């Protein structure tokens, strides 16, 4: 990997995975060609940076947020603000050529690429969070692309049972593009 020349696409959840979350964020912020999409852990960190209050689910030992929370609490308010501003620019979805890049998978509330892109393309984490503040919750499609694993579970089940009559967990998503999810 050559950070000056290579593009790095990240599928979300890079804040709570590993022993040095702040150092990881510093490294990623230094990359000139870093292209992330938002994951649910990124949403939890962003909300903490906006409110100063960590979500209990983020601190749950199964989710890995406690280490990030403890480290982030120790940094300066200026650095927290810089991380918050940076995170706020992350899109929920990217299209790159013939690929759709997102964290969890396309929402079950849409069945075509056109619907998905119309509803979520160009929405940043900041915009999704501001809408959450107005509505009291994330919209279903925002929640789905950050959390819902049904798409990938269905794809895995269909692949595993390709020679049998598989039970379809959800309707197929119609697109000519390759979907890349974390």
mmCIF file with all atom_site columns, C-alpha atoms in Angstrom:
data_model
loop_
_atom_site.group_PDB
_atom_site.id
_atom_site.type_symbol
_atom_site.label_atom_id
_atom_site.label_alt_id
_atom_site.label_comp_id
_atom_site.label_asym_id
_atom_site.label_entity_id
_atom_site.label_seq_id
_atom_site.pdbx_PDB_ins_code
_atom_site.Cartn_x
_atom_site.Cartn_y
_atom_site.Cartn_z
_atom_site.occupancy
_atom_site.B_iso_or_equiv
_atom_site.pdbx_formal_charge
_atom_site.auth_seq_id
_atom_site.auth_comp_id
_atom_site.auth_asym_id
_atom_site.auth_atom_id
_atom_site.pdbx_PDB_model_num
ATOM 1   C CA . UNK A 1 1   ? 0.000   0.000   0.000   1.00 0.00 ? 1   UNK A CA 1
ATOM 2   C CA . UNK A 1 2   ? 1.411   3.346   -1.059  1.00 0.00 ? 2   UNK A CA 1
ATOM 3   C CA . UNK A 1 3   ? -0.556  6.050   0.782   1.00 0.00 ? 3   UNK A CA 1
ATOM 4   C CA . UNK A 1 4   ? 0.482   8.777   -1.684  1.00 0.00 ? 4   UNK A CA 1
ATOM 5   C CA . UNK A 1 5   ? -0.727  6.902   -4.762  1.00 0.00 ? 5   UNK A CA 1
ATOM 6   C CA . UNK A 1 6   ? -3.218  4.202   -3.785  1.00 0.00 ? 6   UNK A CA 1
ATOM 7   C CA . UNK A 1 7   ? -6.909  4.618   -3.009  1.00 0.00 ? 7   UNK A CA 1
ATOM 8   C CA . UNK A 1 8   ? -8.141  3.014   0.202   1.00 0.00 ? 8   UNK A CA 1
ATOM 9   C CA . UNK A 1 9   ? -11.844 2.195   0.440   1.00 0.00 ? 9   UNK A CA 1
ATOM 10  C CA . UNK A 1 10  ? -13.038 1.353   3.958   1.00 0.00 ? 10  UNK A CA 1
ATOM 11  C CA . UNK A 1 11  ? -16.317 -0.425  4.645   1.00 0.00 ? 11  UNK A CA 1
ATOM 12  C CA . UNK A 1 12  ? -16.918 1.123   8.049   1.00 0.00 ? 12  UNK A CA 1
ATOM 13  C CA . UNK A 1 13  ? -16.338 0.086   11.651  1.00 0.00 ? 13  UNK A CA 1
ATOM 14  C CA . UNK A 1 14  ? -12.677 1.034   11.705  1.00 0.00 ? 14  UNK A CA 1
ATOM 15  C CA . UNK A 1 15  ? -12.928 2.956   14.990  1.00 0.00 ? 15  UNK A CA 1
ATOM 16  C CA . UNK A 1 16  ? -13.499 -0.018  17.308  1.00 0.00 ? 16  UNK A CA 1
ATOM 17  C CA . UNK A 1 17  ? -11.299 -2.682  15.805  1.00 0.00 ? 17  UNK A CA 1
ATOM 18  C CA . UNK A 1 18  ? -7.821  -2.916  17.253  1.00 0.00 ? 18  UNK A CA 1
ATOM 19  C CA . UNK A 1 19  ? -5.701  -1.812  20.176  1.00 0.00 ? 19  UNK A CA 1
ATOM 20  C CA . UNK A 1 20  ? -4.970  1.779   19.047  1.00 0.00 ? 20  UNK A CA 1
ATOM 21  C CA . UNK A 1 21  ? -8.172  3.463   17.871  1.00 0.00 ? 21  UNK A CA 1
ATOM 22  C CA . UNK A 1 22  ? -6.957  7.069   18.069  1.00 0.00 ? 22  UNK A CA 1
ATOM 23  C CA . UNK A 1 23  ? -3.712  6.249   16.302  1.00 0.00 ? 23  UNK A CA 1
ATOM 24  C CA . UNK A 1 24  ? -5.698  4.426   13.630  1.00 0.00 ? 24  UNK A CA 1
ATOM 25  C CA . UNK A 1 25  ? -7.951  7.450   13.141  1.00 0.00 ? 25  UNK A CA 1
ATOM 26  C CA . UNK A 1 26  ? -4.895  9.731   12.925  1.00 0.00 ? 26  UNK A CA 1
ATOM 27  C CA . UNK A 1 27  ? -3.406  7.499   10.234  1.00 0.00 ? 27  UNK A CA 1
ATOM 28  C CA . UNK A 1 28  ? -6.630  7.341   8.229   1.00 0.00 ? 28  UNK A CA 1
ATOM 29  C CA . UNK A 1 29  ? -7.122  11.117  8.460   1.00 0.00 ? 29  UNK A CA 1
ATOM 30  C CA . UNK A 1 30  ? -3.607  11.583  7.047   1.00 0.00 ? 30  UNK A CA 1
ATOM 31  C CA . UNK A 1 31  ? -4.337  9.597   3.885   1.00 0.00 ? 31  UNK A CA 1
ATOM 32  C CA . UNK A 1 32  ? -4.956  11.740  0.803   1.00 0.00 ? 32  UNK A CA 1
ATOM 33  C CA . UNK A 1 33  ? -6.960  8.998   -0.959  1.00 0.00 ? 33  UNK A CA 1
ATOM 34  C CA . UNK A 1 34  ? -9.116  7.540   1.818   1.00 0.00 ? 34  UNK A CA 1
ATOM 35  C CA . UNK A 1 35  ? -12.723 6.773   0.875   1.00 0.00 ? 35  UNK A CA 1
ATOM 36  C CA . UNK A 1 36  ? -14.816 5.399   3.756   1.00 0.00 ? 36  UNK A CA 1
ATOM 37  C CA . UNK A 1 37  ? -18.470 4.542   4.117   1.00 0.00 ? 37  UNK A CA 1
ATOM 38  C CA . UNK A 1 38  ? -20.306 4.690   7.435   1.00 0.00 ? 38  UNK A CA 1
ATOM 39  C CA . UNK A 1 39  ? -20.742 1.642   9.645   1.00 0.00 ? 39  UNK A CA 1
ATOM 40  C CA . UNK A 1 40  ? -22.773 1.335   12.825  1.00 0.00 ? 40  UNK A CA 1
ATOM 41  C CA . UNK A 1 41  ? -19.678 1.713   15.051  1.00 0.00 ? 41  UNK A CA 1
ATOM 42  C CA . UNK A 1 42  ? -18.835 4.915   13.213  1.00 0.00 ? 42  UNK A CA 1
ATOM 43  C CA . UNK A 1 43  ? -22.358 6.167   13.953  1.00 0.00 ? 43  UNK A CA 1
ATOM 44  C CA . UNK A 1 44  ? -21.885 5.430   17.648  1.00 0.00 ? 44  UNK A CA 1
ATOM 45  C CA . UNK A 1 45  ? -18.538 7.258   17.755  1.00 0.00 ? 45  UNK A CA 1
ATOM 46  C CA . UNK A 1 46  ? -19.970 10.223  15.859  1.00 0.00 ? 46  UNK A CA 1
ATOM 47  C CA . UNK A 1 47  ? -22.939 10.475  18.213  1.00 0.00 ? 47  UNK A CA 1
ATOM 48  C CA . UNK A 1 48  ? -20.591 10.402  21.191  1.00 0.00 ? 48  UNK A CA 1
ATOM 49  C CA . UNK A 1 49  ? -18.472 13.147  19.633  1.00 0.00 ? 49  UNK A CA 1
ATOM 50  C CA . UNK A 1 50  ? -21.633 15.227  19.103  1.00 0.00 ? 50  UNK A CA 1
ATOM 51  C CA . UNK A 1 51  ? -23.200 14.689  22.518  1.00 0.00 ? 51  UNK A CA 1
ATOM 52  C CA . UNK A 1 52  ? -20.462 13.572  24.908  1.00 0.00 ? 52  UNK A CA 1
ATOM 53  C CA . UNK A 1 53  ? -22.739 10.675  25.895  1.00 0.00 ? 53  UNK A CA 1
ATOM 54  C CA . UNK A 1 54  ? -21.800 7.165   24.748  1.00 0.00 ? 54  UNK A CA 1
ATOM 55  C CA . UNK A 1 55  ? -24.577 4.839   23.621  1.00 0.00 ? 55  UNK A CA 1
ATOM 56  C CA . UNK A 1 56  ? -24.825 1.824   25.952  1.00 0.00 ? 56  UNK A CA 1
ATOM 57  C CA . UNK A 1 57  ? -24.819 -0.540  22.963  1.00 0.00 ? 57  UNK A CA 1
ATOM 58  C CA . UNK A 1 58  ? -21.490 0.948   21.851  1.00 0.00 ? 58  UNK A CA 1
ATOM 59  C CA . UNK A 1 59  ? -19.939 0.220   25.253  1.00 0.00 ? 59  UNK A CA 1
ATOM 60  C CA . UNK A 1 60  ? -21.260 -3.350  25.349  1.00 0.00 ? 60  UNK A CA 1
ATOM 61  C CA . UNK A 1 61  ? -18.223 -5.700  25.452  1.00 0.00 ? 61  UNK A CA 1
ATOM 62  C CA . UNK A 1 62  ? -19.442 -7.488  22.311  1.00 0.00 ? 62  UNK A CA 1
ATOM 63  C CA . UNK A 1 63  ? -19.163 -4.273  20.300  1.00 0.00 ? 63  UNK A CA 1
ATOM 64  C CA . UNK A 1 64  ? -15.648 -3.112  21.159  1.00 0.00 ? 64  UNK A CA 1
ATOM 65  C CA . UNK A 1 65  ? -16.496 0.539   21.736  1.00 0.00 ? 65  UNK A CA 1
ATOM 66  C CA . UNK A 1 66  ? -15.294 0.828   25.322  1.00 0.00 ? 66  UNK A CA 1
ATOM 67  C CA . UNK A 1 67  ? -11.614 0.929   24.318  1.00 0.00 ? 67  UNK A CA 1
ATOM 68  C CA . UNK A 1 68  ? -12.302 3.618   21.726  1.00 0.00 ? 68  UNK A CA 1
ATOM 69  C CA . UNK A 1 69  ? -14.448 5.546   24.210  1.00 0.00 ? 69  UNK A CA 1
ATOM 70  C CA . UNK A 1 70  ? -11.731 5.408   26.892  1.00 0.00 ? 70  UNK A CA 1
ATOM 71  C CA . UNK A 1 71  ? -9.047  6.566   24.443  1.00 0.00 ? 71  UNK A CA 1
ATOM 72  C CA . UNK A 1 72  ? -11.163 9.320   22.840  1.00 0.00 ? 72  UNK A CA 1
ATOM 73  C CA . UNK A 1 73  ? -12.031 10.722  26.285  1.00 0.00 ? 73  UNK A CA 1
ATOM 74  C CA . UNK A 1 74  ? -8.311  11.365  26.832  1.00 0.00 ? 74  UNK A CA 1
ATOM 75  C CA . UNK A 1 75  ? -7.686  13.514  23.752  1.00 0.00 ? 75  UNK A CA 1
ATOM 76  C CA . UNK A 1 76  ? -8.121  17.264  23.494  1.00 0.00 ? 76  UNK A CA 1
ATOM 77  C CA . UNK A 1 77  ? -11.458 18.829  22.628  1.00 0.00 ? 77  UNK A CA 1
ATOM 78  C CA . UNK A 1 78  ? -9.853  20.291  19.484  1.00 0.00 ? 78  UNK A CA 1
ATOM 79  C CA . UNK A 1 79  ? -8.841  16.839  18.293  1.00 0.00 ? 79  UNK A CA 1
ATOM 80  C CA . UNK A 1 80  ? -12.293 15.449  19.117  1.00 0.00 ? 80  UNK A CA 1
ATOM 81  C CA . UNK A 1 81  ? -13.825 18.239  17.045  1.00 0.00 ? 81  UNK A CA 1
ATOM 82  C CA . UNK A 1 82  ? -11.486 17.497  14.137  1.00 0.00 ? 82  UNK A CA 1
ATOM 83  C CA . UNK A 1 83  ? -12.457 13.803  14.241  1.00 0.00 ? 83  UNK A CA 1
ATOM 84  C CA . UNK A 1 84  ? -16.157 14.713  14.488  1.00 0.00 ? 84  UNK A CA 1
ATOM 85  C CA . UNK A 1 85  ? -15.943 17.029  11.485  1.00 0.00 ? 85  UNK A CA 1
ATOM 86  C CA . UNK A 1 86  ? -14.070 14.382  9.483   1.00 0.00 ? 86  UNK A CA 1
ATOM 87  C CA . UNK A 1 87  ? -16.548 11.631  10.381  1.00 0.00 ? 87  UNK A CA 1
ATOM 88  C CA . UNK A 1 88  ? -19.471 13.879  9.507   1.00 0.00 ? 88  UNK A CA 1
ATOM 89  C CA . UNK A 1 89  ? -18.359 13.956  5.868   1.00 0.00 ? 89  UNK A CA 1
ATOM 90  C CA . UNK A 1 90  ? -18.499 10.170  5.410   1.00 0.00 ? 90  UNK A CA 1
ATOM 91  C CA . UNK A 1 91  ? -21.180 8.991   3.005   1.00 0.00 ? 91  UNK A CA 1
ATOM 92  C CA . UNK A 1 92  ? -23.474 6.087   3.812   1.00 0.00 ? 92  UNK A CA 1
ATOM 93  C CA . UNK A 1 93  ? -22.878 4.642   0.351   1.00 0.00 ? 93  UNK A CA 1
ATOM 94  C CA . UNK A 1 94  ? -20.436 5.080   -2.516  1.00 0.00 ? 94  UNK A CA 1
ATOM 95  C CA . UNK A 1 95  ? -20.657 4.171   -6.160  1.00 0.00 ? 95  UNK A CA 1
ATOM 96  C CA . UNK A 1 96  ? -17.350 3.639   -7.907  1.00 0.00 ? 96  UNK A CA 1
ATOM 97  C CA . UNK A 1 97  ? -17.597 2.556   -11.511 1.00 0.00 ? 97  UNK A CA 1
ATOM 98  C CA . UNK A 1 98  ? -19.660 -0.629  -11.573 1.00 0.00 ? 98  UNK A CA 1
ATOM 99  C CA . UNK A 1 99  ? -19.570 -1.064  -7.781  1.00 0.00 ? 99  UNK A CA 1
ATOM 100 C CA . UNK A 1 100 ? -21.853 -0.053  -4.932  1.00 0.00 ? 100 UNK A CA 1
ATOM 101 C CA . UNK A 1 101 ? -19.932 0.174   -1.658  1.00 0.00 ? 101 UNK A CA 1
ATOM 102 C CA . UNK A 1 102 ? -21.732 0.203   1.680   1.00 0.00 ? 102 UNK A CA 1
ATOM 103 C CA . UNK A 1 103 ? -21.297 -1.180  5.160   1.00 0.00 ? 103 UNK A CA 1
ATOM 104 C CA . UNK A 1 104 ? -24.031 -3.711  5.896   1.00 0.00 ? 104 UNK A CA 1
ATOM 105 C CA . UNK A 1 105 ? -25.912 -4.163  2.636   1.00 0.00 ? 105 UNK A CA 1
ATOM 106 C CA . UNK A 1 106 ? -28.799 -2.672  0.698   1.00 0.00 ? 106 UNK A CA 1
ATOM 107 C CA . UNK A 1 107 ? -31.908 -2.023  2.743   1.00 0.00 ? 107 UNK A CA 1
ATOM 108 C CA . UNK A 1 108 ? -34.766 -4.507  2.504   1.00 0.00 ? 108 UNK A CA 1
ATOM 109 C CA . UNK A 1 109 ? -36.999 -1.458  2.011   1.00 0.00 ? 109 UNK A CA 1
ATOM 110 C CA . UNK A 1 110 ? -35.673 -1.066  -1.546  1.00 0.00 ? 110 UNK A CA 1
ATOM 111 C CA . UNK A 1 111 ? -35.416 -3.667  -4.287  1.00 0.00 ? 111 UNK A CA 1
ATOM 112 C CA . UNK A 1 112 ? -33.624 -1.806  -7.065  1.00 0.00 ? 112 UNK A CA 1
ATOM 113 C CA . UNK A 1 113 ? -30.423 0.122   -7.447  1.00 0.00 ? 113 UNK A CA 1
ATOM 114 C CA . UNK A 1 114 ? -32.369 3.173   -8.561  1.00 0.00 ? 114 UNK A CA 1
ATOM 115 C CA . UNK A 1 115 ? -34.446 3.197   -5.345  1.00 0.00 ? 115 UNK A CA 1
ATOM 116 C CA . UNK A 1 116 ? -31.369 2.742   -3.178  1.00 0.00 ? 116 UNK A CA 1
ATOM 117 C CA . UNK A 1 117 ? -29.397 5.503   -4.867  1.00 0.00 ? 117 UNK A CA 1
ATOM 118 C CA . UNK A 1 118 ? -32.353 7.888   -4.943  1.00 0.00 ? 118 UNK A CA 1
ATOM 119 C CA . UNK A 1 119 ? -32.920 7.491   -1.201  1.00 0.00 ? 119 UNK A CA 1
ATOM 120 C CA . UNK A 1 120 ? -29.388 7.351   0.172   1.00 0.00 ? 120 UNK A CA 1
ATOM 121 C CA . UNK A 1 121 ? -26.713 8.437   -2.284  1.00 0.00 ? 121 UNK A CA 1
ATOM 122 C CA . UNK A 1 122 ? -25.005 11.669  -1.253  1.00 0.00 ? 122 UNK A CA 1
ATOM 123 C CA . UNK A 1 123 ? -26.232 11.440  2.365   1.00 0.00 ? 123 UNK A CA 1
ATOM 124 C CA . UNK A 1 124 ? -23.419 11.989  4.847   1.00 0.00 ? 124 UNK A CA 1
ATOM 125 C CA . UNK A 1 125 ? -23.228 10.843  8.443   1.00 0.00 ? 125 UNK A CA 1
ATOM 126 C CA . UNK A 1 126 ? -23.753 14.458  9.547   1.00 0.00 ? 126 UNK A CA 1
ATOM 127 C CA . UNK A 1 127 ? -26.967 14.717  7.503   1.00 0.00 ? 127 UNK A CA 1
ATOM 128 C CA . UNK A 1 128 ? -28.238 11.347  8.732   1.00 0.00 ? 128 UNK A CA 1
ATOM 129 C CA . UNK A 1 129 ? -27.558 12.337  12.342  1.00 0.00 ? 129 UNK A CA 1
ATOM 130 C CA . UNK A 1 130 ? -29.242 15.750  11.934  1.00 0.00 ? 130 UNK A CA 1
ATOM 131 C CA . UNK A 1 131 ? -32.319 13.980  10.525  1.00 0.00 ? 131 UNK A CA 1
ATOM 132 C CA . UNK A 1 132 ? -32.208 11.606  13.515  1.00 0.00 ? 132 UNK A CA 1
ATOM 133 C CA . UNK A 1 133 ? -32.278 14.583  15.879  1.00 0.00 ? 133 UNK A CA 1
ATOM 134 C CA . UNK A 1 134 ? -35.425 15.882  14.161  1.00 0.00 ? 134 UNK A CA 1
ATOM 135 C CA . UNK A 1 135 ? -37.192 12.516  13.922  1.00 0.00 ? 135 UNK A CA 1
ATOM 136 C CA . UNK A 1 136 ? -35.944 10.903  17.124  1.00 0.00 ? 136 UNK A CA 1
ATOM 137 C CA . UNK A 1 137 ? -34.435 7.964   15.228  1.00 0.00 ? 137 UNK A CA 1
ATOM 138 C CA . UNK A 1 138 ? -32.516 7.123   12.088  1.00 0.00 ? 138 UNK A CA 1
ATOM 139 C CA . UNK A 1 139 ? -34.656 6.523   9.022   1.00 0.00 ? 139 UNK A CA 1
ATOM 140 C CA . UNK A 1 140 ? -35.153 2.862   8.185   1.00 0.00 ? 140 UNK A CA 1
ATOM 141 C CA . UNK A 1 141 ? -32.878 2.956   5.149   1.00 0.00 ? 141 UNK A CA 1
ATOM 142 C CA . UNK A 1 142 ? -30.067 4.701   7.078   1.00 0.00 ? 142 UNK A CA 1
ATOM 143 C CA . UNK A 1 143 ? -30.354 2.147   9.845   1.00 0.00 ? 143 UNK A CA 1
ATOM 144 C CA . UNK A 1 144 ? -30.392 -0.713  7.361   1.00 0.00 ? 144 UNK A CA 1
ATOM 145 C CA . UNK A 1 145 ? -27.267 0.262   5.414   1.00 0.00 ? 145 UNK A CA 1
ATOM 146 C CA . UNK A 1 146 ? -25.409 0.593   8.727   1.00 0.00 ? 146 UNK A CA 1
ATOM 147 C CA . UNK A 1 147 ? -26.772 -2.456  10.574  1.00 0.00 ? 147 UNK A CA 1
ATOM 148 C CA . UNK A 1 148 ? -28.942 -4.824  8.521   1.00 0.00 ? 148 UNK A CA 1
ATOM 149 C CA . UNK A 1 149 ? -27.065 -8.004  7.579   1.00 0.00 ? 149 UNK A CA 1
ATOM 150 C CA . UNK A 1 150 ? -30.025 -9.769  5.929   1.00 0.00 ? 150 UNK A CA 1
ATOM 151 C CA . UNK A 1 151 ? -28.712 -9.035  2.439   1.00 0.00 ? 151 UNK A CA 1
ATOM 152 C CA . UNK A 1 152 ? -25.365 -10.724 3.058   1.00 0.00 ? 152 UNK A CA 1
ATOM 153 C CA . UNK A 1 153 ? -26.960 -13.558 5.037   1.00 0.00 ? 153 UNK A CA 1
ATOM 154 C CA . UNK A 1 154 ? -29.304 -14.224 2.123   1.00 0.00 ? 154 UNK A CA 1
ATOM 155 C CA . UNK A 1 155 ? -26.449 -14.130 -0.379  1.00 0.00 ? 155 UNK A CA 1
ATOM 156 C CA . UNK A 1 156 ? -24.398 -16.537 1.750   1.00 0.00 ? 156 UNK A CA 1
ATOM 157 C CA . UNK A 1 157 ? -27.325 -18.906 2.212   1.00 0.00 ? 157 UNK A CA 1
ATOM 158 C CA . UNK A 1 158 ? -28.110 -18.909 -1.502  1.00 0.00 ? 158 UNK A CA 1
ATOM 159 C CA . UNK A 1 159 ? -24.470 -19.556 -2.342  1.00 0.00 ? 159 UNK A CA 1
ATOM 160 C CA . UNK A 1 160 ? -24.218 -22.376 0.213   1.00 0.00 ? 160 UNK A CA 1
ATOM 161 C CA . UNK A 1 161 ? -27.382 -24.010 -1.072  1.00 0.00 ? 161 UNK A CA 1
ATOM 162 C CA . UNK A 1 162 ? -26.986 -23.278 -4.778  1.00 0.00 ? 162 UNK A CA 1
ATOM 163 C CA . UNK A 1 163 ? -27.522 -26.911 -5.751  1.00 0.00 ? 163 UNK A CA 1
ATOM 164 C CA . UNK A 1 164 ? -30.641 -27.233 -3.573  1.00 0.00 ? 164 UNK A CA 1
ATOM 165 C CA . UNK A 1 165 ? -33.938 -25.397 -3.311  1.00 0.00 ? 165 UNK A CA 1
ATOM 166 C CA . UNK A 1 166 ? -32.860 -22.551 -0.991  1.00 0.00 ? 166 UNK A CA 1
ATOM 167 C CA . UNK A 1 167 ? -35.182 -20.768 1.360   1.00 0.00 ? 167 UNK A CA 1
ATOM 168 C CA . UNK A 1 168 ? -35.006 -17.137 0.293   1.00 0.00 ? 168 UNK A CA 1
ATOM 169 C CA . UNK A 1 169 ? -34.637 -14.851 3.298   1.00 0.00 ? 169 UNK A CA 1
ATOM 170 C CA . UNK A 1 170 ? -35.553 -11.701 1.383   1.00 0.00 ? 170 UNK A CA 1
ATOM 171 C CA . UNK A 1 171 ? -36.312 -10.541 -2.127  1.00 0.00 ? 171 UNK A CA 1
ATOM 172 C CA . UNK A 1 172 ? -33.294 -10.174 -4.405  1.00 0.00 ? 172 UNK A CA 1
ATOM 173 C CA . UNK A 1 173 ? -31.812 -6.770  -4.997  1.00 0.00 ? 173 UNK A CA 1
ATOM 174 C CA . UNK A 1 174 ? -31.839 -5.817  -8.675  1.00 0.00 ? 174 UNK A CA 1
ATOM 175 C CA . UNK A 1 175 ? -28.649 -4.241  -9.993  1.00 0.00 ? 175 UNK A CA 1
ATOM 176 C CA . UNK A 1 176 ? -26.044 -4.746  -12.662 1.00 0.00 ? 176 UNK A CA 1
ATOM 177 C CA . UNK A 1 177 ? -23.397 -3.448  -10.291 1.00 0.00 ? 177 UNK A CA 1
ATOM 178 C CA . UNK A 1 178 ? -21.258 -5.475  -7.896  1.00 0.00 ? 178 UNK A CA 1
ATOM 179 C CA . UNK A 1 179 ? -22.245 -4.816  -4.288  1.00 0.00 ? 179 UNK A CA 1
ATOM 180 C CA . UNK A 1 180 ? -19.363 -4.642  -1.829  1.00 0.00 ? 180 UNK A CA 1
ATOM 181 C CA . UNK A 1 181 ? -20.286 -4.639  1.850   1.00 0.00 ? 181 UNK A CA 1
ATOM 182 C CA . UNK A 1 182 ? -18.403 -5.175  5.093   1.00 0.00 ? 182 UNK A CA 1
#
